[in-house]
Short mmCIF file of C-alpha atoms and ligand atoms in Angstrom, two decimals:
data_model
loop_
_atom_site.label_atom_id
_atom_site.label_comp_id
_atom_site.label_asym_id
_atom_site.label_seq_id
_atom_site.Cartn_x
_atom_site.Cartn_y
_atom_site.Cartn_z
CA UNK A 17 85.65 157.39 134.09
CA UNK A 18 88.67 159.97 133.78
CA UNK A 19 86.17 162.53 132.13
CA UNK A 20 82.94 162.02 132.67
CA UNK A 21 83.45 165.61 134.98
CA UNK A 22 84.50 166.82 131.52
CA UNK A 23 81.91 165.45 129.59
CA UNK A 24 79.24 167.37 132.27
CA UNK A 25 81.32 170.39 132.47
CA UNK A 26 81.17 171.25 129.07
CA UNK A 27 82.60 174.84 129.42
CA UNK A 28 86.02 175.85 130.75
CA UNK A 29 87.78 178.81 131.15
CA UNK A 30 91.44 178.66 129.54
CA UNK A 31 93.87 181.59 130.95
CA UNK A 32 96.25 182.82 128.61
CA UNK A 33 99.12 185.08 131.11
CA UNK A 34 102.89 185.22 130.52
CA UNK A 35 106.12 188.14 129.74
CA UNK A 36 104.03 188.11 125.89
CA UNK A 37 101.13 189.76 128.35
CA UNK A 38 103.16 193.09 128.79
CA UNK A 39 104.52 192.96 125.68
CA UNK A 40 100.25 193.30 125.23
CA UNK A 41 100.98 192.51 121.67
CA UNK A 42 99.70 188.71 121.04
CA UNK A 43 101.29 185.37 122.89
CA UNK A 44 103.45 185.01 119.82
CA UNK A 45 105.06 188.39 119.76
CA UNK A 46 108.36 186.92 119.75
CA UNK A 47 108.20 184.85 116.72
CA UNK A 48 106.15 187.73 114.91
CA UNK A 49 108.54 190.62 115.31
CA UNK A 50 111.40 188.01 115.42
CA UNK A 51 112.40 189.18 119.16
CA UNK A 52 115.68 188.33 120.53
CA UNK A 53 116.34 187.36 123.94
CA UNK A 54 117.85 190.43 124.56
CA UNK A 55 114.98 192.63 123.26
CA UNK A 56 112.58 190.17 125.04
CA UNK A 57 114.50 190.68 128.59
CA UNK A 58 112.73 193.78 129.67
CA UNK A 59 109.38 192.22 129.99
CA UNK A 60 111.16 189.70 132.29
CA UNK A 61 112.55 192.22 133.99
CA UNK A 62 109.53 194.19 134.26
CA UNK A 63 106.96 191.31 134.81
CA UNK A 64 104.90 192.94 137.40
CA UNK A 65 101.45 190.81 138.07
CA UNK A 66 100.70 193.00 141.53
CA UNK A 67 96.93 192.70 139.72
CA UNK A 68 96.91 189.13 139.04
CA UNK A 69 94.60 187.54 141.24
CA UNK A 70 94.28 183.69 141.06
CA UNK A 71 90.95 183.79 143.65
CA UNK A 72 89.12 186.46 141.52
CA UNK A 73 89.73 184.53 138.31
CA UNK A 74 88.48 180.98 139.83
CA UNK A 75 85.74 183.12 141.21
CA UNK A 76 84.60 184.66 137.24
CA UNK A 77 85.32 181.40 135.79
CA UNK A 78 82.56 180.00 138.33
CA UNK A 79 80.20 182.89 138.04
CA UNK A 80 80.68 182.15 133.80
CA UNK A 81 79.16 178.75 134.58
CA UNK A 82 82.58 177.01 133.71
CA UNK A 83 83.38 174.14 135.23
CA UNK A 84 87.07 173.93 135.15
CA UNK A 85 89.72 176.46 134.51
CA UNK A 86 92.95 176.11 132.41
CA UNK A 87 96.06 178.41 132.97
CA UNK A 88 99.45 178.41 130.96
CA UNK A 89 102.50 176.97 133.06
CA UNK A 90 104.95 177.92 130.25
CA UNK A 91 104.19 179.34 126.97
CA UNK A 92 106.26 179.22 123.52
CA UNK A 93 107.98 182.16 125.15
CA UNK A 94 109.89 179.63 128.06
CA UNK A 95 108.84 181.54 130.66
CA UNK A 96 107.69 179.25 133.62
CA UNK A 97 104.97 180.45 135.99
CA UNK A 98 105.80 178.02 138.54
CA UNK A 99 109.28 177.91 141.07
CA UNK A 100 111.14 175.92 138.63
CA UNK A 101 114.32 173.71 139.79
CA UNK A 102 115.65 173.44 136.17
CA UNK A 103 115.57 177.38 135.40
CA UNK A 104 115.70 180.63 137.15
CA UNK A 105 113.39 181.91 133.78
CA UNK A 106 110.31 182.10 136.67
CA UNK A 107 107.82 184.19 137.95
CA UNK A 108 109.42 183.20 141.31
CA UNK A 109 112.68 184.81 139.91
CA UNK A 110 110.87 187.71 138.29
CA UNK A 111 108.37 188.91 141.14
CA UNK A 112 108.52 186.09 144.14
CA UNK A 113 105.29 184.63 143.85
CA UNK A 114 104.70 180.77 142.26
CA UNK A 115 101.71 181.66 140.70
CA UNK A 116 100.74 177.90 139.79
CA UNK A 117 100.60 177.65 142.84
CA UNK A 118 97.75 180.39 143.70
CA UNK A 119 96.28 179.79 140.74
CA UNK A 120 95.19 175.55 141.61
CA UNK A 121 94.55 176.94 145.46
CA UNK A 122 92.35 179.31 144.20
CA UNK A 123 90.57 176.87 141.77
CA UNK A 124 89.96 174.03 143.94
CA UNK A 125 88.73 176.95 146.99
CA UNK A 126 85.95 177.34 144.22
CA UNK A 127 85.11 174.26 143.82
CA UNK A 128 86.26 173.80 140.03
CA UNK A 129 88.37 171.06 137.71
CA UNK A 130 92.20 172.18 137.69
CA UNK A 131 93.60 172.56 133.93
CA UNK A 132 97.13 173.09 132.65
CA UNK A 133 98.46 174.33 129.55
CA UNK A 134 102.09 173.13 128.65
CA UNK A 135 103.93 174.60 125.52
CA UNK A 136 106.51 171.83 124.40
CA UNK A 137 107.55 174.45 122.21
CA UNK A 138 110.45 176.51 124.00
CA UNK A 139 111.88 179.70 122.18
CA UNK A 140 114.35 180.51 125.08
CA UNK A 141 115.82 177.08 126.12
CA UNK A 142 119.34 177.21 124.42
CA UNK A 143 118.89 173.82 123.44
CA UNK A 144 115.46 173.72 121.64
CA UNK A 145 116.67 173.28 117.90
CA UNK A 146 115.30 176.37 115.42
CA UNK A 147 112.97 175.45 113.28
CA UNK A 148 110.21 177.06 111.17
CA UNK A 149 108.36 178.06 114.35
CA UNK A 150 111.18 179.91 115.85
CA UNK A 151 111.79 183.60 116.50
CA UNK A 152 115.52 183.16 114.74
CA UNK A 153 114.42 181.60 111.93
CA UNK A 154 115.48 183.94 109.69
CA UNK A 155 118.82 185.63 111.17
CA UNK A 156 121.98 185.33 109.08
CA UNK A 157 123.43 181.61 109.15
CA UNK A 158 120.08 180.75 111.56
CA UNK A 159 121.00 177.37 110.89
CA UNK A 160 124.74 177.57 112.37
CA UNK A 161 122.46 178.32 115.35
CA UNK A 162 121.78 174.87 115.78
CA UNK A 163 125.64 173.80 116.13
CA UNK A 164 125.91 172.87 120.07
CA UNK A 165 122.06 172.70 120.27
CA UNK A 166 120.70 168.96 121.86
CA UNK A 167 117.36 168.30 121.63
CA UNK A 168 117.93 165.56 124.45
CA UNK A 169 119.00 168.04 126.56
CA UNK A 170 116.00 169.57 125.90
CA UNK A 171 113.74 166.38 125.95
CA UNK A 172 115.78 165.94 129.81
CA UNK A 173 114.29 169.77 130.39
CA UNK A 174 110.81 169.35 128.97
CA UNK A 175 109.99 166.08 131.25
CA UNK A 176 111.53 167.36 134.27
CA UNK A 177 109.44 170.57 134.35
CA UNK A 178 106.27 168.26 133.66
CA UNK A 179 107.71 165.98 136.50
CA UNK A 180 107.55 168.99 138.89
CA UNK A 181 103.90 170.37 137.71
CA UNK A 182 102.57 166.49 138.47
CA UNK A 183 103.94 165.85 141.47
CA UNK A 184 103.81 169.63 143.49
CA UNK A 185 100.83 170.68 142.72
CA UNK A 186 98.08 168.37 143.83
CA UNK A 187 95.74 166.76 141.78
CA UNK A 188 95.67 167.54 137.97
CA UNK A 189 92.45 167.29 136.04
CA UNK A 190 93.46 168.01 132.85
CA UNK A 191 96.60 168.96 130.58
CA UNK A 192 96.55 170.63 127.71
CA UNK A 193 99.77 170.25 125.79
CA UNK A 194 100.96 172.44 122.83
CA UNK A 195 101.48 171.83 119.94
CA UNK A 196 103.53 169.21 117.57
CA UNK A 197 104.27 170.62 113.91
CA UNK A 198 105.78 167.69 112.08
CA UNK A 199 105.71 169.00 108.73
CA UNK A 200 108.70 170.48 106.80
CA UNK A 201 108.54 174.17 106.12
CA UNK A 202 110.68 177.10 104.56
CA UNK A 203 113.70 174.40 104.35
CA UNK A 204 113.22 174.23 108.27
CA UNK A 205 112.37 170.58 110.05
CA UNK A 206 109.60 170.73 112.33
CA UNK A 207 109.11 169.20 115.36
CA UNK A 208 107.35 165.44 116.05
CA UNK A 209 106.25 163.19 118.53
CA UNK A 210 109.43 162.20 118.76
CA UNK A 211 111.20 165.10 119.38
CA UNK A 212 109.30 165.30 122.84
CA UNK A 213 109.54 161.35 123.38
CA UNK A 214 105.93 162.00 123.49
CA UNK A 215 104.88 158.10 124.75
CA UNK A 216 107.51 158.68 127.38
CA UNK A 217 106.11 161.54 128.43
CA UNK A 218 102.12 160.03 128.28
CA UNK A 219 103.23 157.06 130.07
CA UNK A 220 104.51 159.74 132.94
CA UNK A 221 101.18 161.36 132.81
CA UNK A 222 99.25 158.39 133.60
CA UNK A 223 101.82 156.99 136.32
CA UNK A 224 101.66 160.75 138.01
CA UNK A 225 98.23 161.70 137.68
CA UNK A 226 96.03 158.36 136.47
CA UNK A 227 92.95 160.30 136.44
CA UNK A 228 94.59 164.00 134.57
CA UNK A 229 92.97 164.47 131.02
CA UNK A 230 95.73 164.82 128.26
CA UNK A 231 94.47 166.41 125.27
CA UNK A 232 96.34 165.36 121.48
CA UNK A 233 99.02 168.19 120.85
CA UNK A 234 101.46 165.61 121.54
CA UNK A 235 101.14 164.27 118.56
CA UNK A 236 100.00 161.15 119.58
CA UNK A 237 96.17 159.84 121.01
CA UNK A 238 95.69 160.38 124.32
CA UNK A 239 91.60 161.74 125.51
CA UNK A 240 90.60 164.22 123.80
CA UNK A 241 91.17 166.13 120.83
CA UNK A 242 91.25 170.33 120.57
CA UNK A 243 89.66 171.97 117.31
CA UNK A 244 91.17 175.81 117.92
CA UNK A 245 88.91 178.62 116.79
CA UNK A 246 86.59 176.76 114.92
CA UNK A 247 83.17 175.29 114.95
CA UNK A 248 83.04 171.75 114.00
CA UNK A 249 79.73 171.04 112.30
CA UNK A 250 78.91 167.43 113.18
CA UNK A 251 80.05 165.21 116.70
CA UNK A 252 83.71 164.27 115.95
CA UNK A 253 84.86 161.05 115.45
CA UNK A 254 87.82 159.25 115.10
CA UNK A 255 88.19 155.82 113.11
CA UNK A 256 84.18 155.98 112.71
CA UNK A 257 83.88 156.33 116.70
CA UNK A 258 83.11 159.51 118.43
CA UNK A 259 85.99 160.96 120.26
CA UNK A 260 86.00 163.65 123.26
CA UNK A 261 86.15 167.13 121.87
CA UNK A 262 86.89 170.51 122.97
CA UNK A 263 86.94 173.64 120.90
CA UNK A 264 89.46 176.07 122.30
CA UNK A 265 88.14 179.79 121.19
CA UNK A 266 89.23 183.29 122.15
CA UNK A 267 87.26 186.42 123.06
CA UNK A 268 89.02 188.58 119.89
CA UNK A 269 91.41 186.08 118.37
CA UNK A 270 94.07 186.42 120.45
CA UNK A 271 94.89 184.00 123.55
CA UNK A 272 97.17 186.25 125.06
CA UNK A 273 96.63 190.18 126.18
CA UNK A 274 96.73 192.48 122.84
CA UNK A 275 95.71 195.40 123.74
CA UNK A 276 95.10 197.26 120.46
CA UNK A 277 92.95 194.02 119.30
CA UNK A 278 89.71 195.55 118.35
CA UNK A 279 87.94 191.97 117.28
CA UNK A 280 86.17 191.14 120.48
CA UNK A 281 83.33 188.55 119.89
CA UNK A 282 79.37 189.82 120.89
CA UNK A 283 78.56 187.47 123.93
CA UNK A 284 75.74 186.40 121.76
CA UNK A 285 78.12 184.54 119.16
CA UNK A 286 79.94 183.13 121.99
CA UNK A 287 76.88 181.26 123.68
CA UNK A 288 75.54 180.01 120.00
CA UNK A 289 79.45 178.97 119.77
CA UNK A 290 78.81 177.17 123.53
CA UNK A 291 75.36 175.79 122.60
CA UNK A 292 76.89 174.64 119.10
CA UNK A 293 79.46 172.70 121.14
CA UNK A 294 77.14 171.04 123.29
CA UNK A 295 75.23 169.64 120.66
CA UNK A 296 77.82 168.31 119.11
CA UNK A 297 78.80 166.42 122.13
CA UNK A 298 81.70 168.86 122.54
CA UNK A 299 83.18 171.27 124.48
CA UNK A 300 83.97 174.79 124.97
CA UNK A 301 87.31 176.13 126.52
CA UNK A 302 86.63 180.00 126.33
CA UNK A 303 90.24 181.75 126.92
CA UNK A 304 90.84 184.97 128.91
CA UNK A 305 94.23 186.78 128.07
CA UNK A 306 95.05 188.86 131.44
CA UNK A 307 97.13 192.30 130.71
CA UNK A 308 99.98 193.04 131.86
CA UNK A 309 99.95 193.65 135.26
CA UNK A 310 97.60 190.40 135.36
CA UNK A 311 94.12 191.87 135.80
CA UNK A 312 91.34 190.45 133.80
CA UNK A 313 91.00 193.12 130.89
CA UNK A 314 87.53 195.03 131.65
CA UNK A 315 86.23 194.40 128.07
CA UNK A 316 86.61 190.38 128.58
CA UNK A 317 85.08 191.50 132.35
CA UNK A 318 82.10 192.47 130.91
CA UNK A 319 81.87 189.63 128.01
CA UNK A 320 81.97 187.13 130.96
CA UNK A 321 79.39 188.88 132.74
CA UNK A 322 76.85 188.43 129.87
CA UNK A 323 77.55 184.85 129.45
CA UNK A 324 77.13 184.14 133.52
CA UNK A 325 73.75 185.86 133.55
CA UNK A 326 72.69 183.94 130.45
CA UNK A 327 74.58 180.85 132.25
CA UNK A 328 72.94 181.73 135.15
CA UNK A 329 68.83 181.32 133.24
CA UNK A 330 70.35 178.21 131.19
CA UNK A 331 73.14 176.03 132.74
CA UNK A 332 70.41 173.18 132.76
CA UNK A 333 70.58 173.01 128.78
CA UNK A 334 74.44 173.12 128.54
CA UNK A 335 75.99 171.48 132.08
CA UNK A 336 75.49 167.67 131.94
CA UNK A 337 73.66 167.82 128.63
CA UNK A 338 74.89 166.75 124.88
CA UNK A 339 73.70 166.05 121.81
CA UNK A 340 70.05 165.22 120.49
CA UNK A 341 69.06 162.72 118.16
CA UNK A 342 66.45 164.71 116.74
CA UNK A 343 66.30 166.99 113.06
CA UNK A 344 66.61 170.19 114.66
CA UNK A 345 64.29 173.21 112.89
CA UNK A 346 66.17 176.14 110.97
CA UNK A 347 66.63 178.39 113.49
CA UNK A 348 68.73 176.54 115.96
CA UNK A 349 69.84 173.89 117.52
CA UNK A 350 69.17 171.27 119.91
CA UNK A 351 71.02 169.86 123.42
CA UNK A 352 69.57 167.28 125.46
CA UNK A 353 69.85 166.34 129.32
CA UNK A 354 68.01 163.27 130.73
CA UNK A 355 64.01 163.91 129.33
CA UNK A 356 64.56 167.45 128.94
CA UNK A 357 65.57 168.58 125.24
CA UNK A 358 66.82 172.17 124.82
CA UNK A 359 65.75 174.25 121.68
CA UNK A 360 68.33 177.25 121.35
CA UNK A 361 67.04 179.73 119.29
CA UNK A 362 69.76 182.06 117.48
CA UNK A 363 66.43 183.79 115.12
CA UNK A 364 63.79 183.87 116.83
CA UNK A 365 60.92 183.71 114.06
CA UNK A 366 57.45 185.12 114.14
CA UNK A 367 55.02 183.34 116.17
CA UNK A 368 56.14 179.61 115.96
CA UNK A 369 58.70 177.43 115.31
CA UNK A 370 58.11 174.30 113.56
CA UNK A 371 59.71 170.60 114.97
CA UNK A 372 59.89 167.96 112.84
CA UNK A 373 59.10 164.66 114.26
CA UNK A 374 58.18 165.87 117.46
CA UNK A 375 54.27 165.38 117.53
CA UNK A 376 52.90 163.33 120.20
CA UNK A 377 56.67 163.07 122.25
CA UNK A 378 56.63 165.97 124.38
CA UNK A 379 54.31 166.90 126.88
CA UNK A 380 55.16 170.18 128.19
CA UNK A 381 56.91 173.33 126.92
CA UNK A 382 58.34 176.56 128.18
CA UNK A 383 60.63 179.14 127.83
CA UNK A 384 63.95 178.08 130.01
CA UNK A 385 64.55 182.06 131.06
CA UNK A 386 61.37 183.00 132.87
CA UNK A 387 59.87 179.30 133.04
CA UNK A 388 57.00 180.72 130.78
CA UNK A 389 54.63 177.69 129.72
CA UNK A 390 54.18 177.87 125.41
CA UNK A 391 51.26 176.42 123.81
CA UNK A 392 52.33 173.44 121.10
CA UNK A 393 49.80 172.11 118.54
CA UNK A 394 50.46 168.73 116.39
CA UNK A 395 50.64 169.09 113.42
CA UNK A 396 47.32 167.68 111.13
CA UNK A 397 47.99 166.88 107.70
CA UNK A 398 44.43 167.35 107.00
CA UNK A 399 44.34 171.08 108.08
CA UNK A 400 45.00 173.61 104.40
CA UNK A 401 46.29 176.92 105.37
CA UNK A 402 44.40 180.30 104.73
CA UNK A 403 45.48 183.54 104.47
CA UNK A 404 45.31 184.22 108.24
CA UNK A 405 46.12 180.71 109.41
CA UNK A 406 49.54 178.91 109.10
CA UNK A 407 49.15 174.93 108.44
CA UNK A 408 50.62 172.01 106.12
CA UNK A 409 53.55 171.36 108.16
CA UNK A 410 55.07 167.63 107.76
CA UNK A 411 52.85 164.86 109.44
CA UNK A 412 54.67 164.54 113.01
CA UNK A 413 55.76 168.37 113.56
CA UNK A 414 55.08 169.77 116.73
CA UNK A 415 54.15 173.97 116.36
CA UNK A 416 55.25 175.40 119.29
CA UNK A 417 53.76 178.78 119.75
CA UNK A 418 55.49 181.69 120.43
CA UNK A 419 55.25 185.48 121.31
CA UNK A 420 55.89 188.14 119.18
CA UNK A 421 58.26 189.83 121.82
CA UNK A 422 61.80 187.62 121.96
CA UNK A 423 63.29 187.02 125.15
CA UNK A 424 65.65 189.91 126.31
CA UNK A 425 68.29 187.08 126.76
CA UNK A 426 71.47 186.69 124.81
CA UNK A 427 70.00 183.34 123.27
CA UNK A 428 66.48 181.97 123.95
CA UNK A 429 66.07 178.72 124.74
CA UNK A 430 62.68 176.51 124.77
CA UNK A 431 62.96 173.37 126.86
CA UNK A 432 60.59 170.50 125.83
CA UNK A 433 59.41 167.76 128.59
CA UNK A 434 59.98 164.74 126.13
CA UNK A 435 57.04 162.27 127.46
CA UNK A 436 57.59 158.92 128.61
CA UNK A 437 61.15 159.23 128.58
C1 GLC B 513 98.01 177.62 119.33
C2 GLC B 513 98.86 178.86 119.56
C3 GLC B 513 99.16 179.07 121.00
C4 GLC B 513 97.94 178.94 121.88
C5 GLC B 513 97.22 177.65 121.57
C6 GLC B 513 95.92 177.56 122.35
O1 GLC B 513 98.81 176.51 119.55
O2 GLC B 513 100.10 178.69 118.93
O3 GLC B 513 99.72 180.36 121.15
O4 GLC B 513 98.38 178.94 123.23
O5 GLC B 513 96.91 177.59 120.19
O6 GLC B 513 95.28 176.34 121.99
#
C-alpha cells in the first residue's frame, strides 16, 4: 500500500539547493577542491535565496507532469535547510526563513507527494570521522584529525535531525537517504550501516511516518532501490523478485547548480530516459539544481517546459502505466495502462512499424498527440513482397501504418486499444 502513489506517479522532481549552490560549482565542491570550513564560510555567510520560491517550484514540478517532488534537507556539505535545534549551521541562521518548511506547504498547496533527501554523510559536523569521502582527506596528519572525533556523537546528531524532519513537518511521503560507502579506500575506512545504526534509524522511520517511502542508501533494504544516472535495461529485481525502482538523473550531470556545466541533456533524451523507466516498471526522479540565489536556472526552465508540453499530449502512457509483456519492435519501446498499450517511438521509420505478435489483439490505433486514427493491417504469411509493396513480416505482426511526416513532438507515441482486454 505505502507506494502504490509511487508506483502511479512514476516521475518526480528531485531539488538539489544548498551553500554548494553559490559556490555554483557542483554539490561536492568541498570534497573536490578540498575546501576548509573556513574557505567554505563565506557561502554561509552569503547564502542569499531572496529568489528561491518553494510555490513556483511545486507549481513547475506539476506543470512537468511529476507527481511528487524531492528537496535536500542537508547535503554532504552539513548545511541544514530546516530551523534545526541541534545546530545553528541553518538557513534559519543564515537568512531567517525554514525553507523545509515552504518548500512541503508549497508542495502539498499543489496537490503533489512530499520527498526528502537526507545526506548521512556530514563534512562539517566535528564529529563525523574522515574518511575517503571527506574534504580533509588528504591534509598533513588527516588522520590525527580523527583524535577527539565520536561517531556516536554523531549517530546522537544524525537521528535527532531526522527526529525533527518526521515529526514537524507533516506527513512524509518519501525519504531519500544518502549514501553508505562501506568499502575501504586510499588506506581510509568507509562508512556502513552501522556507522548510522541504520535499523535504528528505519525502525524510527516506520514508527514516525508508517506510510514515508525509504529508499536503500542506508545500506540496508527498506522500499525501493535508486540506480543514479543510469538506465537499467531490464525491470529490476532483487533475489529473483522485482523490486521498486527509481532512477535518479540530472539535467547536465550535476545535482547541484554549476554554472559553467555546459552538458545539459536535449528534452528528447530525457523523455526516452522517462518512457525507458516506465517500461521497466521504474521510475524517474529528474533533479533541478537551483543557483544561487535559489531561482530555477532558465536553461533547466526551459528543459522542463518541453517535457510538460510533451507531458501534457502523453501523461496517459507514463502516469499509472508500467511495463508490457509484449516483444517491443526496434524502434522503441512499450508502456502499458489498463487495455491501452503505449508504443514510444524514439525513430520514427518510413511508413510503418512492424509489431510482433500483435495481429488480431488490438482493435484500434492512433497517434496519442493529436488523437489521429492509423490504419493497421495483419500480417499474411501468404502475401510475397514486390518492389513497390512491403510484405513477409512474421505470422502474427500487426503493420501499423504511418505518415511520412513525424509528429512535431519530442517523442511520438502510438497507443493501441488491446481488444478484449
Ligand atoms: C550521489 C551524490 C550526491 C547526490 C546523490 C543524488 O550520492 O554523491 O551528491 O545528492 O547522488 O542521488
Amino acid at each position: 500500500m505505502r507506494q502504490d502513489w509511487f508506483d502511479r506517479a512514476r516521475f518526480g522532481m528531485f531539488v538539489h539547493f544548498g551553500l554548494y549552490s553559490g559556490a555554483a560549482r557542483h554539490e561536492w565542491v568541498q570534497n573536490y577542491e578540498r575546501l576548509t570550513d573556513a574557505d567554505y564560510r563565506q557561502y554561509f555567510d552569503h547564502f542569499e535565496p531572496d529568489l528561491f520560491d518553494a510555490r513556483a517550484i511545486a507549481r513547475r514540478a506539476r506543470e512537468t507532469g511529476m507527481g511528487y517532488v524531492v528537496l535536500t534537507t542537508k547535503h554532504h556539505e552539513g548545511f541544514c535547510l530546516w530551523d534545526s535545534a541541534h545546530t545553528d549551521f541553518t538557513a534559519t541562521t543564515a537568512c531567517g526563513r525554514d525553507l523545509v518548511r515552504e518548500f512541503v506547504d508549497a508542495v502539498r498547496a499543489e496537490g503533489l507527494k512530499v520527498g526528502l533527501y537526507h545526506s548521512l554523510i556530514d563534512w562539517h559536523h566535528p564529529d563525523f570521522t574522515v574518511d575517503w569521502n571527506h574534504p580533509r582527506r588528504d591534509d598533513d596528519e588527516a588522520a590525527a584529525l580523527n583524535d577527539g572525533r565520536d561517531m556516536a556523537r554523531y549517530r546522537a546528531y544524525l537521528h535527532g535531525q531526522v527526529r525533527e524532519l518526521l515529526t514537524g513537518y507533516g506527513d512524509i511521503d518519501y525519504l531519500f537517504f544518502d549514501f553508505t560507502y562501506p568499502e575501504q579506500k586510499d588506506g581510509w575506512q568507509g562508512k556502513g550501516p552501522e556507522d548510522w545504526d541504520s535499523e535504528s534509524l528505519l525502525a524510527m522511520c516506520r514508527e514516525l511516518q508508517p506510510g514515508m517511502l525509504v529508499n536503500d542508501r542506508l545500506g540496508i533494504p527498506a522500499d525501493f532501490v535508486t540506480p543514479e544516472q543510469y538506465q537499467p535495461t531490464s525491470p529490476l529485481t532483487l533475489d529473483g523478485a522485482p523490486v521498486a525502482w527509481e532512477a535518479c538523473q540530472t539535467l547536465n550531470g550535476s545535482w547541484g547548480y554549476d554554472r559553467d556545466n555546459t552538458d545539459q541533456k536535449p528534452a528528447t533524451l530525457l523523455v526516452q530516459m522517462l518512457a525507458d523507466s516506465v517500461s521497466m516498471d521504474g521510475n524517474m526522479l529528474l533533479n533541478i539544481g537551483p543557483d544561487g540565489r535559489g531561482a530555477i536556472a532558465p536553461r533547466d526552465e526551459a528543459t522542463l517546459g518541453e517535457i510538460g508540453e510533451w507531458m501534457r499530449l502523453h501523461s496517459a502512457a507514463v502516469v499509472g502505466a508500467g511495463h508490457a509483456p509484449f516483444e517491443p519492435p526496434r524502434e522503441g519501446v512499450y508502456t502499458r495502462r489498463g487495455d491501452r498499450l503505449y508504443l514510444h517511438l524514439f525513430t520514427w521509420p518510413l511508413g510503418h512499424v512492424h509489431l510482433p505478435h500483435l495481429a488480431g489483439r488490438v482493435s484500434y490505433a492512433r497517434l496519442l498527440n493529436d488523437g489521429s486514427w492509423l490504419r493497421t493491417t495483419d500480417a499474411d504469411p501468404e502475401q510475397v513482397a514486390s518492389n513497390m509493396t512491403p510484405a513477409g513480416e512474421a505470422a502474427g505482426t500487426l503493420t501499423v501504418h504511418l505518415p511520412v511526416r513525424r509528429p512535431d513532438v519530442l517523442v511520438p507515441v502510438i497507443e493501441l486499444t488491446l481488444a478484449g482486454e
